[in-house]
PDB file of C-alpha atoms in Angstrom:
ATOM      1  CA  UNK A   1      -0.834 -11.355 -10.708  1.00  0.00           C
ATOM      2  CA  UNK A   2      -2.919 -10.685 -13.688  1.00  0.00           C
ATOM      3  CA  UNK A   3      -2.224  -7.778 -15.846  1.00  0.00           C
ATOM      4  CA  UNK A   4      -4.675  -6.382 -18.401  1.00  0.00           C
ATOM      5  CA  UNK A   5      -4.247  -3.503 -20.665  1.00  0.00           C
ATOM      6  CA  UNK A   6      -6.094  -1.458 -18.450  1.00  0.00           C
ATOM      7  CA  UNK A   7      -6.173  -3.442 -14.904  1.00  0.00           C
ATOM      8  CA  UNK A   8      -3.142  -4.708 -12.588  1.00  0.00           C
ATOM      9  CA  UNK A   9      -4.050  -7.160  -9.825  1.00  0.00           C
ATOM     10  CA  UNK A  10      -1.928  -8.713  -7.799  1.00  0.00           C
ATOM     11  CA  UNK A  11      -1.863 -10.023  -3.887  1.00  0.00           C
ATOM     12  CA  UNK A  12       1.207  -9.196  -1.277  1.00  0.00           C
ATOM     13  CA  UNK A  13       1.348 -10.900   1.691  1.00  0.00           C
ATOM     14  CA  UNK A  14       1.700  -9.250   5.297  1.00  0.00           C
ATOM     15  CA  UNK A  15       0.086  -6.895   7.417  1.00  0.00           C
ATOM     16  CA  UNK A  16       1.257  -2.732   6.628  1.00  0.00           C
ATOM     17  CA  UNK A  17       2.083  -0.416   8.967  1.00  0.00           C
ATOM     18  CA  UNK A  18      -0.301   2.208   9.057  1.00  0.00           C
ATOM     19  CA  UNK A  19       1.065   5.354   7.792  1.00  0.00           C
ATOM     20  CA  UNK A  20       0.486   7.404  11.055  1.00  0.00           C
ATOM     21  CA  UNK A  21       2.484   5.427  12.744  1.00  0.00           C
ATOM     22  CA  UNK A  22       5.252   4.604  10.370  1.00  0.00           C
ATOM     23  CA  UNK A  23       7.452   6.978  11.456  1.00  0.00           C
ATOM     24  CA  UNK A  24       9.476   7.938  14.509  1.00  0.00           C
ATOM     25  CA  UNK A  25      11.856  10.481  14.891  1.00  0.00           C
ATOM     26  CA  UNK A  26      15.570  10.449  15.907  1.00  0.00           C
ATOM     27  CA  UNK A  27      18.088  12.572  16.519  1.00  0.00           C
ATOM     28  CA  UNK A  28      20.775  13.013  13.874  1.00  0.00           C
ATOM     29  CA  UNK A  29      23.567  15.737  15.469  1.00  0.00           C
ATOM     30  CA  UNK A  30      21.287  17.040  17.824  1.00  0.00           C
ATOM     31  CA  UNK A  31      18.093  17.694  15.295  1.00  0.00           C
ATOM     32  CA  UNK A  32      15.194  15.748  15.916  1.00  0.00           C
ATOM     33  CA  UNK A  33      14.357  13.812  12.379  1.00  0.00           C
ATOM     34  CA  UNK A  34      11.199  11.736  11.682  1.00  0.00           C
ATOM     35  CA  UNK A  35      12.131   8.151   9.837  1.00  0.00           C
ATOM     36  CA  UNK A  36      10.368   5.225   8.692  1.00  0.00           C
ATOM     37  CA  UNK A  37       9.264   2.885  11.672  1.00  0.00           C
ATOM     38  CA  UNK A  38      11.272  -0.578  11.324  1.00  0.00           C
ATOM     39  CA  UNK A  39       7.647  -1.904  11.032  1.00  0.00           C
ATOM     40  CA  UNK A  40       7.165   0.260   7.733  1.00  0.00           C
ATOM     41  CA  UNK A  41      10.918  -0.573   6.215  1.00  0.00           C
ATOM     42  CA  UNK A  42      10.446  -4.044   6.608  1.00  0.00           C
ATOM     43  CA  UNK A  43       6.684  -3.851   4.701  1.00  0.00           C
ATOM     44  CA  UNK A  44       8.114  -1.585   2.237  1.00  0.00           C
ATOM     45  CA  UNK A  45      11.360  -3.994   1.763  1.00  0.00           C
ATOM     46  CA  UNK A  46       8.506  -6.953   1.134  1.00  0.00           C
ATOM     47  CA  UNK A  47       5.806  -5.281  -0.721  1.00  0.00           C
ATOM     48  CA  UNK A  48       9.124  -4.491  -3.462  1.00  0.00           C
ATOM     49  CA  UNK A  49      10.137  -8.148  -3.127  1.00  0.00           C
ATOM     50  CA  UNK A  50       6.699  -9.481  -3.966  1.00  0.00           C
ATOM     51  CA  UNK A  51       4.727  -6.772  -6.724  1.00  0.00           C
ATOM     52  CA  UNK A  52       5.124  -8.059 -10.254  1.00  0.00           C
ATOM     53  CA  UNK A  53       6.970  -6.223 -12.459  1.00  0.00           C
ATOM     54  CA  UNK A  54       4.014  -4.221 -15.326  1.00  0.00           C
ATOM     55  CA  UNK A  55       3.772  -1.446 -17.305  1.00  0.00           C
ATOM     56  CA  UNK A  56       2.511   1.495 -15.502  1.00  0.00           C
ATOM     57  CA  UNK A  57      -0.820   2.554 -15.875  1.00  0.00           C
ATOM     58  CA  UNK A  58      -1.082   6.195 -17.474  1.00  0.00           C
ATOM     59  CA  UNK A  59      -3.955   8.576 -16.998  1.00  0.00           C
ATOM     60  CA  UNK A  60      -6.402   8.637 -14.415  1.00  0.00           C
ATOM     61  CA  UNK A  61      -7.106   5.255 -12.059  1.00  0.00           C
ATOM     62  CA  UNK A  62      -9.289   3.605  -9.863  1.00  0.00           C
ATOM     63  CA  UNK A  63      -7.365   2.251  -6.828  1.00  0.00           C
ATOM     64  CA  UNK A  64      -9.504  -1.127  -5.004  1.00  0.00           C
ATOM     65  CA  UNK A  65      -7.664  -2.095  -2.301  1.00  0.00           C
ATOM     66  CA  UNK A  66      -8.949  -5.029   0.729  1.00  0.00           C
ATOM     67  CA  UNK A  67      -6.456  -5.339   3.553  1.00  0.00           C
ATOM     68  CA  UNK A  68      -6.481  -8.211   5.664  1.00  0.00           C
ATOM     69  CA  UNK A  69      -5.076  -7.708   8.988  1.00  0.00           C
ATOM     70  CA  UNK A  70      -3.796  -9.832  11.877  1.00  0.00           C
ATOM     71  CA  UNK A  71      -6.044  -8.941  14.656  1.00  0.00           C
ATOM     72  CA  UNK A  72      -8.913  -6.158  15.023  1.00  0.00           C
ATOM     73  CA  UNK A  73      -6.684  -3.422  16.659  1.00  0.00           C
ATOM     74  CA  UNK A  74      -5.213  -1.845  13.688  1.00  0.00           C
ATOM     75  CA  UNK A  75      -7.545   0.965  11.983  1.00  0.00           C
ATOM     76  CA  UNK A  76      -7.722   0.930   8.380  1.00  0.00           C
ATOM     77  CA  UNK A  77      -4.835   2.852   6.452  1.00  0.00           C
ATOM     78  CA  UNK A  78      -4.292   2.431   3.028  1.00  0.00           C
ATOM     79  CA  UNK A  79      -1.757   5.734   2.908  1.00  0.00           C
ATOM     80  CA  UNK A  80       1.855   3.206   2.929  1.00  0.00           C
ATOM     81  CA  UNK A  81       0.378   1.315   0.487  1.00  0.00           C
ATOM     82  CA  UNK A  82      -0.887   3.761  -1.879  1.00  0.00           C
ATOM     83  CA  UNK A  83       2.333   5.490  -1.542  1.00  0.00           C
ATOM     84  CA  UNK A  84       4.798   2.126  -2.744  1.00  0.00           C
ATOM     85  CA  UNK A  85       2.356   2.039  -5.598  1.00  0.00           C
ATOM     86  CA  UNK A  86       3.687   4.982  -7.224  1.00  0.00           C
ATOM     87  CA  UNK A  87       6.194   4.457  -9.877  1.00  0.00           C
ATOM     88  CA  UNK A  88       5.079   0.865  -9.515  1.00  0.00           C
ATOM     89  CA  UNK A  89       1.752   0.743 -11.459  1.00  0.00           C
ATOM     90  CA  UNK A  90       1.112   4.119 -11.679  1.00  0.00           C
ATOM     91  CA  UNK A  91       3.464   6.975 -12.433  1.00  0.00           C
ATOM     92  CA  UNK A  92       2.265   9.589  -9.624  1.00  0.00           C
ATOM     93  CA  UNK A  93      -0.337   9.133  -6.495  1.00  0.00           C
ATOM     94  CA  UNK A  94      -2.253  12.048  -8.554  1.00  0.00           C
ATOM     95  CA  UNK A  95      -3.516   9.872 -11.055  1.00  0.00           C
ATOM     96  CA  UNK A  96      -5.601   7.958  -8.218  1.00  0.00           C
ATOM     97  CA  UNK A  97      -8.539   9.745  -8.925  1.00  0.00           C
ATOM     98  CA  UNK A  98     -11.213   7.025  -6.969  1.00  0.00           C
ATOM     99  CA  UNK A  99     -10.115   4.839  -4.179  1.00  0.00           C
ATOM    100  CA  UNK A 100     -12.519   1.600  -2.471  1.00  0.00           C
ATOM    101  CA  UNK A 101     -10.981   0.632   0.654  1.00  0.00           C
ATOM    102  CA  UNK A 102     -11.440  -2.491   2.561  1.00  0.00           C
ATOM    103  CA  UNK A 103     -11.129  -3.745   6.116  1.00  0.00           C
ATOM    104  CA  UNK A 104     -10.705  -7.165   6.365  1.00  0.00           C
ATOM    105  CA  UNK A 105      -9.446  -9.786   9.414  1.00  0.00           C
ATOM    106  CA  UNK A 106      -7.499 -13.153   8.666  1.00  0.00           C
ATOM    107  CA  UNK A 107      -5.267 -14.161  11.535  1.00  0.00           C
ATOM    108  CA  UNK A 108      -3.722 -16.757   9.306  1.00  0.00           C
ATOM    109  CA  UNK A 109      -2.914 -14.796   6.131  1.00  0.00           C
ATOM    110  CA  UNK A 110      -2.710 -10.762   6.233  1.00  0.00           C
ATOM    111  CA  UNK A 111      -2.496  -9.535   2.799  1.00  0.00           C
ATOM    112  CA  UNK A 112      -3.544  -6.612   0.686  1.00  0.00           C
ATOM    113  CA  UNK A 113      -5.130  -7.765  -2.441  1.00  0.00           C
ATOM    114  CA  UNK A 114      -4.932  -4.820  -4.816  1.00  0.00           C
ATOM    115  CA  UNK A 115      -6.337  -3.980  -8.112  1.00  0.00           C
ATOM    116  CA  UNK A 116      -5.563  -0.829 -10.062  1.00  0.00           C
ATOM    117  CA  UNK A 117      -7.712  -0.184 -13.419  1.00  0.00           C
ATOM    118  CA  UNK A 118      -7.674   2.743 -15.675  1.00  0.00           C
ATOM    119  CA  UNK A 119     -11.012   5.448 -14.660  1.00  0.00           C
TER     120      UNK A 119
END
């Protein structure tokens, strides 16, 4: 990780679930609720384990984010990502106010390197 004043950057390894299919609904006494997929919880669980610990970033900011996945079936979905970002180096998913997404394919290594700088 390297943490500037005004940029965070930092790598976490493994491939996210993509947001539209993150969830998956279940019936809790008889009402049909919509969950986290198990694929989501457990990228969730590891993208806490592995982001550095920084001071949020306050104001508006410029999300970059390359995501390296497994194999060329999955579409490119930054949404989970940007979403266990909040409260982690920004305060609220409104302060995102430019976003440069990349698709990128390492069968070895999946990762999303990310870098968040203030606009």
């Amino acid at each position: 990780m390297q943490a500037l004043s005004q940029e965070i950057k930092f790598t976490v390894l493994g491939e996210p679930a993509s947001k539209a299919n993150s969830r998956k609904m279940v019936y809790v006494r008889g009402k049909p609720m919509f969950i986290k997929s198990s694929k989501a919880l457990a990228y969730a669980s590891a993208f806490k384990q592995q982001v550095p610990r920084c001071e949020l970033l306050g104001g508006d900011v410029i999300v970059e984010l390359t995501i390296y996945y497994a194999s060329r079936r999955p579409d490119l979905d930054e949404s989970l990502i940007l979403d266990l970002l909040q409260g982690v180096t920004y305060e609220n998913a409104r302060q995102v106010k430019e976003k440069h997404i990349y698709w990128g394919l390492d069968k070895e290594n999946p990762r999303c390197e990310i870098v968040v700088r203030k606009k």
